[in-house]
Short mmCIF file of C-alpha atoms in Angstrom, two decimals:
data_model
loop_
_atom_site.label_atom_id
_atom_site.label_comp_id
_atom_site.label_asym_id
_atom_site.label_seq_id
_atom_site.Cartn_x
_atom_site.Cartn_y
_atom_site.Cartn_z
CA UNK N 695 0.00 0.00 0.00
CA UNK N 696 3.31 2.14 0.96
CA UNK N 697 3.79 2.48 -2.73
CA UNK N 698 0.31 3.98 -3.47
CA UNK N 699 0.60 6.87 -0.78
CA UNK N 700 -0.68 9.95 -1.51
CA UNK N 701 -0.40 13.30 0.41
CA UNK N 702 -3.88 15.21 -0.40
CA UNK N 703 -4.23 17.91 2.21
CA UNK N 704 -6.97 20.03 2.76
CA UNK N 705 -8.96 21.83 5.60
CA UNK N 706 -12.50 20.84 7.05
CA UNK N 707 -14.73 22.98 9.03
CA UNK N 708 -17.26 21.69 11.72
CA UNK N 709 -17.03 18.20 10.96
CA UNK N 710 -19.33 17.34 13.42
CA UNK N 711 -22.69 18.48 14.25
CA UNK N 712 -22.69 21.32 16.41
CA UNK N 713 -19.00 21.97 16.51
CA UNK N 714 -17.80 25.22 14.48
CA UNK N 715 -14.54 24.68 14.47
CA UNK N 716 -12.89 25.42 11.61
CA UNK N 717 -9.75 23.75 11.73
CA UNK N 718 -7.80 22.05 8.66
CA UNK N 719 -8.43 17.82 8.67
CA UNK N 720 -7.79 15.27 6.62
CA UNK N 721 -9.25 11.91 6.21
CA UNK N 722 -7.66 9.44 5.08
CA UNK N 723 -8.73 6.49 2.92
CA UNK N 724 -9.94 3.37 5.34
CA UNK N 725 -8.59 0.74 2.62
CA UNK N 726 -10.13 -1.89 4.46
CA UNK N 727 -13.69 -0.36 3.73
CA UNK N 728 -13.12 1.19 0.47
CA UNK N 729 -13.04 -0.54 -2.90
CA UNK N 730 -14.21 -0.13 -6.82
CA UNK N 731 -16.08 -3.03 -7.63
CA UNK N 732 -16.95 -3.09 -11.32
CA UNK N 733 -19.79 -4.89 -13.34
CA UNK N 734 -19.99 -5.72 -17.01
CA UNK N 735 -22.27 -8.21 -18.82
CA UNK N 736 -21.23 -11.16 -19.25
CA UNK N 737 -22.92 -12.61 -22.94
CA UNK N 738 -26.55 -10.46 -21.72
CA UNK N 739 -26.47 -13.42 -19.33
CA UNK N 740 -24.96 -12.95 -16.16
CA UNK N 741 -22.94 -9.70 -14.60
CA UNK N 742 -19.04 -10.54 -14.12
CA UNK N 743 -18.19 -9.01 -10.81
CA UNK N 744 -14.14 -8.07 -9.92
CA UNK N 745 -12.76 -5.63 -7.37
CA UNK N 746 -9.47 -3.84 -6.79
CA UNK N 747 -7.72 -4.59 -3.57
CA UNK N 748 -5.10 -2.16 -3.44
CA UNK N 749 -6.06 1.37 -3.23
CA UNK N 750 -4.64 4.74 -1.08
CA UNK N 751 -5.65 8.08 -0.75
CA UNK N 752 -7.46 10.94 0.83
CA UNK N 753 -10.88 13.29 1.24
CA UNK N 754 -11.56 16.52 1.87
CA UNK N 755 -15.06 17.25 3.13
CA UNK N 756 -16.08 20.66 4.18
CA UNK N 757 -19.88 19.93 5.47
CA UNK N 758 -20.35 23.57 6.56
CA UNK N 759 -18.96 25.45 3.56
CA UNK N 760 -20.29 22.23 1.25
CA UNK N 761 -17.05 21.13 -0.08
CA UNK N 762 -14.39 18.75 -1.14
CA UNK N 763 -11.60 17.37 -2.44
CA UNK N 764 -10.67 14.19 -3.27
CA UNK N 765 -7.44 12.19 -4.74
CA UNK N 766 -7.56 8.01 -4.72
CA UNK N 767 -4.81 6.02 -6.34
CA UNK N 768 -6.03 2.24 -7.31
CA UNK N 769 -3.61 -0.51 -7.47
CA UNK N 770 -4.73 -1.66 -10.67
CA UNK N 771 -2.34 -4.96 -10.46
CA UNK N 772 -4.54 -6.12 -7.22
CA UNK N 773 -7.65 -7.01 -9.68
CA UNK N 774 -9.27 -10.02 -8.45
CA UNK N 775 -12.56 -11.87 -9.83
CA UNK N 776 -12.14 -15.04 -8.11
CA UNK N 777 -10.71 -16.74 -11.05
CA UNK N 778 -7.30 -16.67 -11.72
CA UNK N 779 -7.20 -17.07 -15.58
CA UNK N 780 -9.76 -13.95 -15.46
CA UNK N 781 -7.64 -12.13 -13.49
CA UNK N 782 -4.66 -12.66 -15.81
CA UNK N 783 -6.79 -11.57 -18.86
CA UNK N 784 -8.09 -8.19 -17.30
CA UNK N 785 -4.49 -7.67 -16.12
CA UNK N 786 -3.01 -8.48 -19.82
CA UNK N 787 -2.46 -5.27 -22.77
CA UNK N 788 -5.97 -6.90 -23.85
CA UNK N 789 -7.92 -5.30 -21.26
CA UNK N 790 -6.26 -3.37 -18.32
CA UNK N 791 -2.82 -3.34 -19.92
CA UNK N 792 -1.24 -3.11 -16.13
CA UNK N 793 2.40 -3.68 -17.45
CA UNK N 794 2.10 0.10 -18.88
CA UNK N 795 -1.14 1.59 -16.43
CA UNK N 796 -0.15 0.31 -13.11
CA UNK N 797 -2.22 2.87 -11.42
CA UNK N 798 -5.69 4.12 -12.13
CA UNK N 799 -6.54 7.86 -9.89
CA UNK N 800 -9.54 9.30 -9.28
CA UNK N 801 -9.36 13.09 -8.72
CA UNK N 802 -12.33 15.48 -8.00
CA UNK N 803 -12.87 18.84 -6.04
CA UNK N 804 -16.54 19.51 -7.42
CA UNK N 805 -18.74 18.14 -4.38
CA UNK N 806 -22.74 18.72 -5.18
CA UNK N 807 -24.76 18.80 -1.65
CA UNK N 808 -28.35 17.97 0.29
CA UNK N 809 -28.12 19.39 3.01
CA UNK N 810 -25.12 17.98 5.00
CA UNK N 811 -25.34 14.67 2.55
CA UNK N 812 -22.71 14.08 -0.46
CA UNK N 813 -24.74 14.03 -3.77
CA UNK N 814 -22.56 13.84 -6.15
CA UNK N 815 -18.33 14.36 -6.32
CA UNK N 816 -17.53 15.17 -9.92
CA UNK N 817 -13.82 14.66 -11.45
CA UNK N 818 -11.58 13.34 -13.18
CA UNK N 819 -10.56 9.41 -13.72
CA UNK N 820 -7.27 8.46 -15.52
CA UNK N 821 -7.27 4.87 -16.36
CA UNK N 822 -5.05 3.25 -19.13
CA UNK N 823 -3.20 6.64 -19.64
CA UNK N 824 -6.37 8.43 -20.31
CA UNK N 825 -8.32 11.17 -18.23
CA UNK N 826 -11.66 11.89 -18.84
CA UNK N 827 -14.31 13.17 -16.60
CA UNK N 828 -16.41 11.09 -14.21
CA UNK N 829 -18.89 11.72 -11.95
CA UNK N 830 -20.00 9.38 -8.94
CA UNK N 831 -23.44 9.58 -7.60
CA UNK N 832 -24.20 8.54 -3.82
CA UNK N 833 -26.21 6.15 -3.21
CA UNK N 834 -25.79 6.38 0.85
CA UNK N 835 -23.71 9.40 2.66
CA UNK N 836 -22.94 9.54 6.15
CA UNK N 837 -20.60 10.29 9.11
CA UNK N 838 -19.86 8.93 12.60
CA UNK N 839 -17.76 8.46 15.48
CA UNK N 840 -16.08 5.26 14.91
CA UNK N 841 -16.28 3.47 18.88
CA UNK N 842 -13.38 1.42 17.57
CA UNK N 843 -11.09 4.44 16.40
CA UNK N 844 -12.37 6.69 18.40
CA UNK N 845 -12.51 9.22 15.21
CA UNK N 846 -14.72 10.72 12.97
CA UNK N 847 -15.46 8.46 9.86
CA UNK N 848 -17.45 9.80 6.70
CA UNK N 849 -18.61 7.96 3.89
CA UNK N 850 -20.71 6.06 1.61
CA UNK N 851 -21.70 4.28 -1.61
CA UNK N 852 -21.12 5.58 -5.47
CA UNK N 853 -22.00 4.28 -8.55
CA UNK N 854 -20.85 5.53 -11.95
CA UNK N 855 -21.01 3.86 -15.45
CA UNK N 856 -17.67 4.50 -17.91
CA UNK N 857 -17.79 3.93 -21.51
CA UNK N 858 -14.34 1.70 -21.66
CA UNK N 859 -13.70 1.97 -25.33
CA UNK N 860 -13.31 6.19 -24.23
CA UNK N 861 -10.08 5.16 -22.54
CA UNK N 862 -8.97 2.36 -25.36
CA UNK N 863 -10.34 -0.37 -24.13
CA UNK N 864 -12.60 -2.35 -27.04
CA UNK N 865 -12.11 -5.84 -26.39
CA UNK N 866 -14.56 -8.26 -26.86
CA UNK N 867 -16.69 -5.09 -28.42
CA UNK N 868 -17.07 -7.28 -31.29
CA UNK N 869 -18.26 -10.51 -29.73
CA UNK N 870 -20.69 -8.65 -27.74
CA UNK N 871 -19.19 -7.29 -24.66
CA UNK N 872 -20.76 -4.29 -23.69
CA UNK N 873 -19.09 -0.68 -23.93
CA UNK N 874 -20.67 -0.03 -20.64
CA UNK N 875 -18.95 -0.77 -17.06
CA UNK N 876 -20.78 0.15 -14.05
CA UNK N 877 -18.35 0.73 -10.85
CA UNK N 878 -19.93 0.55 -7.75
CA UNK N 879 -17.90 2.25 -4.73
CA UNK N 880 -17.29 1.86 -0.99
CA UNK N 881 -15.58 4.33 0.71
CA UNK N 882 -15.23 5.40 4.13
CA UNK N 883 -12.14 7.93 5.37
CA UNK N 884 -10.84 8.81 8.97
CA UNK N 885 -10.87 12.10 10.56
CA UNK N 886 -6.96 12.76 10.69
CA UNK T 1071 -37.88 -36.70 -23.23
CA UNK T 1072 -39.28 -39.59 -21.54
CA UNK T 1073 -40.52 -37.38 -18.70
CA UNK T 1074 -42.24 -35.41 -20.87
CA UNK T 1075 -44.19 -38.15 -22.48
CA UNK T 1076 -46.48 -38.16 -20.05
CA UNK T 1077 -47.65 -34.81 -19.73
CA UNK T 1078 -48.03 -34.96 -23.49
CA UNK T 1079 -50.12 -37.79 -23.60
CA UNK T 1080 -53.10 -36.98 -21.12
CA UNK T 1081 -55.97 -38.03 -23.43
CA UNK T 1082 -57.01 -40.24 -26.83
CA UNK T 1083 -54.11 -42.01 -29.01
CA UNK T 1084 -54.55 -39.99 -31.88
CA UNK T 1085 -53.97 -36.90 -30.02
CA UNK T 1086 -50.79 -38.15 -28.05
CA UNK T 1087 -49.80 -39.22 -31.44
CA UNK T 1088 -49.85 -35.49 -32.30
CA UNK T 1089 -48.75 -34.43 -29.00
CA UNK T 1090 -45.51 -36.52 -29.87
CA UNK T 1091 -44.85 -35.30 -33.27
CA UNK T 1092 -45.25 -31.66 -32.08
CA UNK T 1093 -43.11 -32.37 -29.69
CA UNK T 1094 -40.13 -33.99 -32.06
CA UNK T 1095 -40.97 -30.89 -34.77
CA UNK T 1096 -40.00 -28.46 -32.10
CA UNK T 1097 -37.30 -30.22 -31.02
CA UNK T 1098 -36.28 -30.68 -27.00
CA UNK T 1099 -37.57 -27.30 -25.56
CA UNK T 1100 -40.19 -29.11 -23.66
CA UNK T 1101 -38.09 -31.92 -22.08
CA UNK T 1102 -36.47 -30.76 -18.21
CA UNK T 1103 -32.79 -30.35 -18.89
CA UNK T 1104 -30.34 -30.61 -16.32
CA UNK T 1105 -27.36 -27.50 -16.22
CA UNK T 1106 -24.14 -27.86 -14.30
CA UNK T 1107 -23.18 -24.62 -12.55
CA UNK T 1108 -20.03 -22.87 -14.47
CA UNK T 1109 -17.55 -22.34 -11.55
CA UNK T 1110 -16.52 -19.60 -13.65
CA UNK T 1111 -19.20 -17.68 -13.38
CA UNK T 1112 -21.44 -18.97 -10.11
CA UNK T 1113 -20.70 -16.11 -7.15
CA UNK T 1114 -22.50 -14.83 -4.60
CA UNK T 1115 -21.69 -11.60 -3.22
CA UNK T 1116 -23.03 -10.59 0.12
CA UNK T 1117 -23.46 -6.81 1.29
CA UNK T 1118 -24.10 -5.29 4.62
CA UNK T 1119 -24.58 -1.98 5.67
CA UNK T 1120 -21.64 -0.64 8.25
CA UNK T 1121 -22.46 1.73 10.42
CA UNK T 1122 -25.59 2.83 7.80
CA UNK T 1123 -22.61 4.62 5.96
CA UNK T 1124 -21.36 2.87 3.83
CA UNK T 1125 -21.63 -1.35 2.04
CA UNK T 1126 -19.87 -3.91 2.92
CA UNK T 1127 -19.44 -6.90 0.49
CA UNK T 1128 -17.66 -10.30 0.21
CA UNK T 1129 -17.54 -12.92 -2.40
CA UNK T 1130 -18.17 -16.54 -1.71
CA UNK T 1131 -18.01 -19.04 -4.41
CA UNK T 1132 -17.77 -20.64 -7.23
CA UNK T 1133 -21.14 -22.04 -6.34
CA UNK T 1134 -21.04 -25.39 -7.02
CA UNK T 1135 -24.53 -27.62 -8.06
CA UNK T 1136 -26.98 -28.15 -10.65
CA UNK T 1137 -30.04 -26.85 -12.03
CA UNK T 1138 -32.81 -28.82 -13.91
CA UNK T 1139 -35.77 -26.75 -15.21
CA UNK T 1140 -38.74 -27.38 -17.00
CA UNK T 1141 -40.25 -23.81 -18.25
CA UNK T 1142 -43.16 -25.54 -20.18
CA UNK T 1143 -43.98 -27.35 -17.39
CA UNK T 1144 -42.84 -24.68 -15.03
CA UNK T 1145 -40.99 -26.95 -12.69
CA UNK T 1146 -37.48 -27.23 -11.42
CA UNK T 1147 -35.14 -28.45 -8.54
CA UNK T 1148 -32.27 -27.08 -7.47
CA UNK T 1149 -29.66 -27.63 -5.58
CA UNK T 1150 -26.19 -25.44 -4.82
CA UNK T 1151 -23.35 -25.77 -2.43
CA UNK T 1152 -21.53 -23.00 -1.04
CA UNK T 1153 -18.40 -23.36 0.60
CA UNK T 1154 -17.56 -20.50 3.07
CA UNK T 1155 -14.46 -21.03 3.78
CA UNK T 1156 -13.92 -19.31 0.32
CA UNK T 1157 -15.11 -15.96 1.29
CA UNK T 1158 -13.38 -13.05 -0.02
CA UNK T 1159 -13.75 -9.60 1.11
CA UNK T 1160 -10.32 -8.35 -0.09
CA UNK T 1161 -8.94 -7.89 3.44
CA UNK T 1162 -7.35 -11.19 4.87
CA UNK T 1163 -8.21 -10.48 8.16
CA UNK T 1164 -11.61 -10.10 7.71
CA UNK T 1165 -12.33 -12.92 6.04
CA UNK T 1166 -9.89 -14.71 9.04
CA UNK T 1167 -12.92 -13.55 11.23
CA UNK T 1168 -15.78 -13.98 9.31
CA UNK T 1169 -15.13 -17.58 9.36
CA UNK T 1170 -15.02 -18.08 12.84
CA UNK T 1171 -17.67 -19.78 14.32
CA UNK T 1172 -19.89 -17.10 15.49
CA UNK T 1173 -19.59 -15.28 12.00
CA UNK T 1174 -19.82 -18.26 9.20
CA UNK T 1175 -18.42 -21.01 11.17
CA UNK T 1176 -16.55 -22.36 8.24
CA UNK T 1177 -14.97 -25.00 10.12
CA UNK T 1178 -17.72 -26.22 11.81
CA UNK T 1179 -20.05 -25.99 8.81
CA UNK T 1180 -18.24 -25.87 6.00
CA UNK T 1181 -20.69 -25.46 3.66
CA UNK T 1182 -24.04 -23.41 2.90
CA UNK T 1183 -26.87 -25.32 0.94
CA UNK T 1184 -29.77 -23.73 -1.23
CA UNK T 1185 -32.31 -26.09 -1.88
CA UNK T 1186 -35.23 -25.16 -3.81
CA UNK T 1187 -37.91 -26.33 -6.18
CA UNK T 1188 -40.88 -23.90 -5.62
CA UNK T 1189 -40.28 -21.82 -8.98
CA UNK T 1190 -42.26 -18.65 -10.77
CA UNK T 1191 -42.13 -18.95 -14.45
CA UNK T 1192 -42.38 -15.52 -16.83
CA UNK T 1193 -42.60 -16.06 -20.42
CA UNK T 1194 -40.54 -18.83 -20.19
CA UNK T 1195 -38.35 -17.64 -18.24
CA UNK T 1196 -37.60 -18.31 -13.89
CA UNK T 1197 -38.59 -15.21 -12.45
CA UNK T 1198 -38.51 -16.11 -8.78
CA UNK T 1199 -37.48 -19.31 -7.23
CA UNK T 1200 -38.03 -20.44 -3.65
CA UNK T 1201 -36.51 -22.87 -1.64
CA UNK T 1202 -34.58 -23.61 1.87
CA UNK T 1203 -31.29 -22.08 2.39
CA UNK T 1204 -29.09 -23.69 5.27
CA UNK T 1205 -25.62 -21.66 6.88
CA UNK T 1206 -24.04 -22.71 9.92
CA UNK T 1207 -26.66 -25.62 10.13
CA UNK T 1208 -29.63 -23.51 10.33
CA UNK T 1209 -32.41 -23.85 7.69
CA UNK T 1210 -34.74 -20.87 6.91
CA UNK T 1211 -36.69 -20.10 4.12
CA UNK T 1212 -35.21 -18.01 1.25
CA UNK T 1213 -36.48 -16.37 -2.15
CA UNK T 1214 -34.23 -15.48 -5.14
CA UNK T 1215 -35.55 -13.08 -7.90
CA UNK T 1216 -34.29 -13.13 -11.44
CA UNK T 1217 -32.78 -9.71 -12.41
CA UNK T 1218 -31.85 -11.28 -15.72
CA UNK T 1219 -32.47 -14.15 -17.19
CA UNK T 1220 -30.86 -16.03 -20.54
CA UNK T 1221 -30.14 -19.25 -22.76
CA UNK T 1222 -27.52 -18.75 -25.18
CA UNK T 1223 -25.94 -21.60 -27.30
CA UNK T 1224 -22.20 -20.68 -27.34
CA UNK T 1225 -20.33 -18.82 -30.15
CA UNK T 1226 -16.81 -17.80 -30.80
CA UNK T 1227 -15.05 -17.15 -29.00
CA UNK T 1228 -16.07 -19.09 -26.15
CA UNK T 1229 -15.41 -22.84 -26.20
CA UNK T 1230 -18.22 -24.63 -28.26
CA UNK T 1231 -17.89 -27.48 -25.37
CA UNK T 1232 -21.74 -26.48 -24.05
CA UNK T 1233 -25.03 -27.56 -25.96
CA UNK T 1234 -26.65 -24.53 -24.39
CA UNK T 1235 -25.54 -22.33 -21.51
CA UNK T 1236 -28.48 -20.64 -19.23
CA UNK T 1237 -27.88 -18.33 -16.71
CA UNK T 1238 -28.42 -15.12 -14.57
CA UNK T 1239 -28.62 -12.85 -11.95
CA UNK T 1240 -30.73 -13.46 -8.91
CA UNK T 1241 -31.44 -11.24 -5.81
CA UNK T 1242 -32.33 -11.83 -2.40
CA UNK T 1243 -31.95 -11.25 1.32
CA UNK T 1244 -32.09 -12.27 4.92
CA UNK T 1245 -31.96 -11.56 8.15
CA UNK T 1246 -28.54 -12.65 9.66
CA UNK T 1247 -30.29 -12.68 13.12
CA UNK T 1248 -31.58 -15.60 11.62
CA UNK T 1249 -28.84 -17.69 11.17
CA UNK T 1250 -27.68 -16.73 15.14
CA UNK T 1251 -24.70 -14.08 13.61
CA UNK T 1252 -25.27 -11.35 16.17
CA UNK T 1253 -22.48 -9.98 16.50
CA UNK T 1254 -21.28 -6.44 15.56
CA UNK T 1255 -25.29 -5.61 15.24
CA UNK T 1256 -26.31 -3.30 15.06
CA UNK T 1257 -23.53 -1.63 13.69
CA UNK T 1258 -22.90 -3.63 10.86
CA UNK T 1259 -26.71 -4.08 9.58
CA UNK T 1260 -28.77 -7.34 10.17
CA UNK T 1261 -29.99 -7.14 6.60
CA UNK T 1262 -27.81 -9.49 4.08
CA UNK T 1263 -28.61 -8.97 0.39
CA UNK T 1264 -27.26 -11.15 -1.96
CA UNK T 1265 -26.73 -11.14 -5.48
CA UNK T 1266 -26.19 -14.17 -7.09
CA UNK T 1267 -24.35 -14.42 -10.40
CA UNK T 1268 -25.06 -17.74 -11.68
CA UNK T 1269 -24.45 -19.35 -15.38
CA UNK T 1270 -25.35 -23.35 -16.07
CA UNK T 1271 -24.03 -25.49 -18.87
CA UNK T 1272 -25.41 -28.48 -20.53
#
């Protein structure tokens, strides 16, 4: 994970309810409940799930002046479907191409808002060399005082669908694979 | 196609002899056919809400089983297998303690069962199927619904080793409660939904 670190820094005011401080945090990415888990059809039968397992990074969320900032790194070597030979394939220059992409980021500052509840963070996603922009909508949005960590821990679902063949990858276009990936997100990050 | 003789043939000889011919003009559709679960493609992935923040999921599988239907009769029995042990939630240590015994108890039930043969039919297709689903040697009830449903006879470039290949995505839940898995609640949810990616070859 050492590898992956990022250093996104970025200030956070009145993080909890009814506390107007406005100091500087920074949460940092809870790897063990954050991952991208993407769907694609497999032959309009059944949806092939895999998930990345290495991922780093950081959040900025400013509930009172409704705002953030956001910078994740994903390991895109730590692919995993289950099944090995799958794995390999994704990994391989006919799909992922991880030899040359090691890394896929996620970065976004434009944070849409109901009233204390993420909407929306829209950005940009560079995968395979590419960056185009992305936006993830929340499904679920919340924060709370972890009893274990005895922090502040905010987060939630996404969901976002990316048209692969926009950052080169067409594979299996032609035998029916669909264009269309849906990515469906955990994340949760720790008050600093 | 034997067991479909009978259905086929409820009244006079002339008409079962017409019931038969129909039945050989439009070739095997009507006889049950039996479907070995792909290991390839036969998951279920489990999600629970942490702290009502944010989902937690985990992958168990391949299934392993088979699946015989009969959509013009609108029967079927199935039966699937689901070793925990192979649970994988992308964090070793988790999955460590999910398969202790008060979480799965994969090592003193090894496997899961879903047993079912109460099914819901739509044009054709399973829609819904019902049956008995046993973890950590517990049997409750336990629906399934089709998201998606589909037979496909295999072209390049997959392997032309399957007569026909159905499959799916199903969708269901339970209480973990249930099943006695208490603990963490309620800050990791009692609600488990699954969804069930499952293909069958024959």
């Amino acid at each position: 994970m050492n590898k992956f670190l990022l250093t996104a820094f970025f200030a956070a005011a009145a993080a909890t309810a009814g506390v107007a401080q406005a100091a500087p945090a920074t949460y940092a990415i809870d790897p063990t409940h954050t991952f991208v888990t993407f769907e694609i059809s497999h032959f309009g039968t059944s949806t092939n799930r895999a998930r990345f397992d290495k991922k780093a990074g950081s959040v900025q969320f400013d509930r009172a002046g409704k705002a953030g900032k956001v910078d994740i790194t994903i390991d895109m070597t730590s692919v995993n479907s289950g099944t090995a030979p799958f794995d390999k394939h994704l990994q391989s220059a006919d799909l992922l191409d991880v030899a040359r992409f090691p890394t896929a980021r996620f970065v976004a500052d434009q944070f849409a808002f109901n009233g204390d509840k993420v909407t929306e963070i829209s950005g940009t996603l560079t995968l395979l060399g590419q960056t185009k922009p992305v936006t993830l909508k929340a499904l679920n949005f919340n924060c709370y005082d972890s009893p274990m960590i005895k922090r502040e821990v905010c987060g939630g679902d996404f969901e976002t669908t990316l048209t692969r063949s926009q950052y080169g990858v067409t594979y299996g276009l032609n035998y029916g694979f669909p264009d269309a990936v849906k990515l469906i997100i955990q994340v949760e990050a720790i008050k600093q | 196609m034997t067991a479909a003789l009978p259905r086929a043939c409820p009244g006079a000889f002339h008409r079962c002899t017409l019931a038969l011919l129909a039945l050989f003009s439009s070739a095997a559709l009507a006889a049950p056919q039996t479907y070995t679960l792909d290991p390839a493609h036969s998951w279920v992935q489990f999600e629970l809400l942490h702290f009502g923040t944010s989902t937690l999921r985990g992958r168990i599988g391949p299934l392993q089983g088979s699946v015989t239907l009969d959509p013009e009769a609108g029967t079927g029995e199935l039966g699937l297998r689901i070793t925990t042990a192979t649970l994988s939630t992308g964090v070793r240590v988790f999955d460590a303690r999910i398969r202790q015994d008060d979480l799965l108890g994969s090592d003193t039930w090894p496997d899961a069962y879903f047993v079912a043969s109460r099914w819901r039919f739509e044009a054709g297709r399973p829609a819904e199927v019902r049956g008995e689903f046993t973890l950590r040697g517990i049997s409750q009830p336990l629906s399934l619904t089709a998201v998606r449903y589909r037979c496909r006879v295999p072209t390049a470039p997959e392997p032309a080793d399957a007569t026909e290949i159905c499959g799916g995505d199903f969708e269901g839940e339970f209480r973990r409660s249930d099943f006695g898995i208490t603990f963490g609640l309620p800050f990791v949810g009692d609600r488990v939904r699954l969804r069930v990616q499952v293909e069958g070859r024959r």
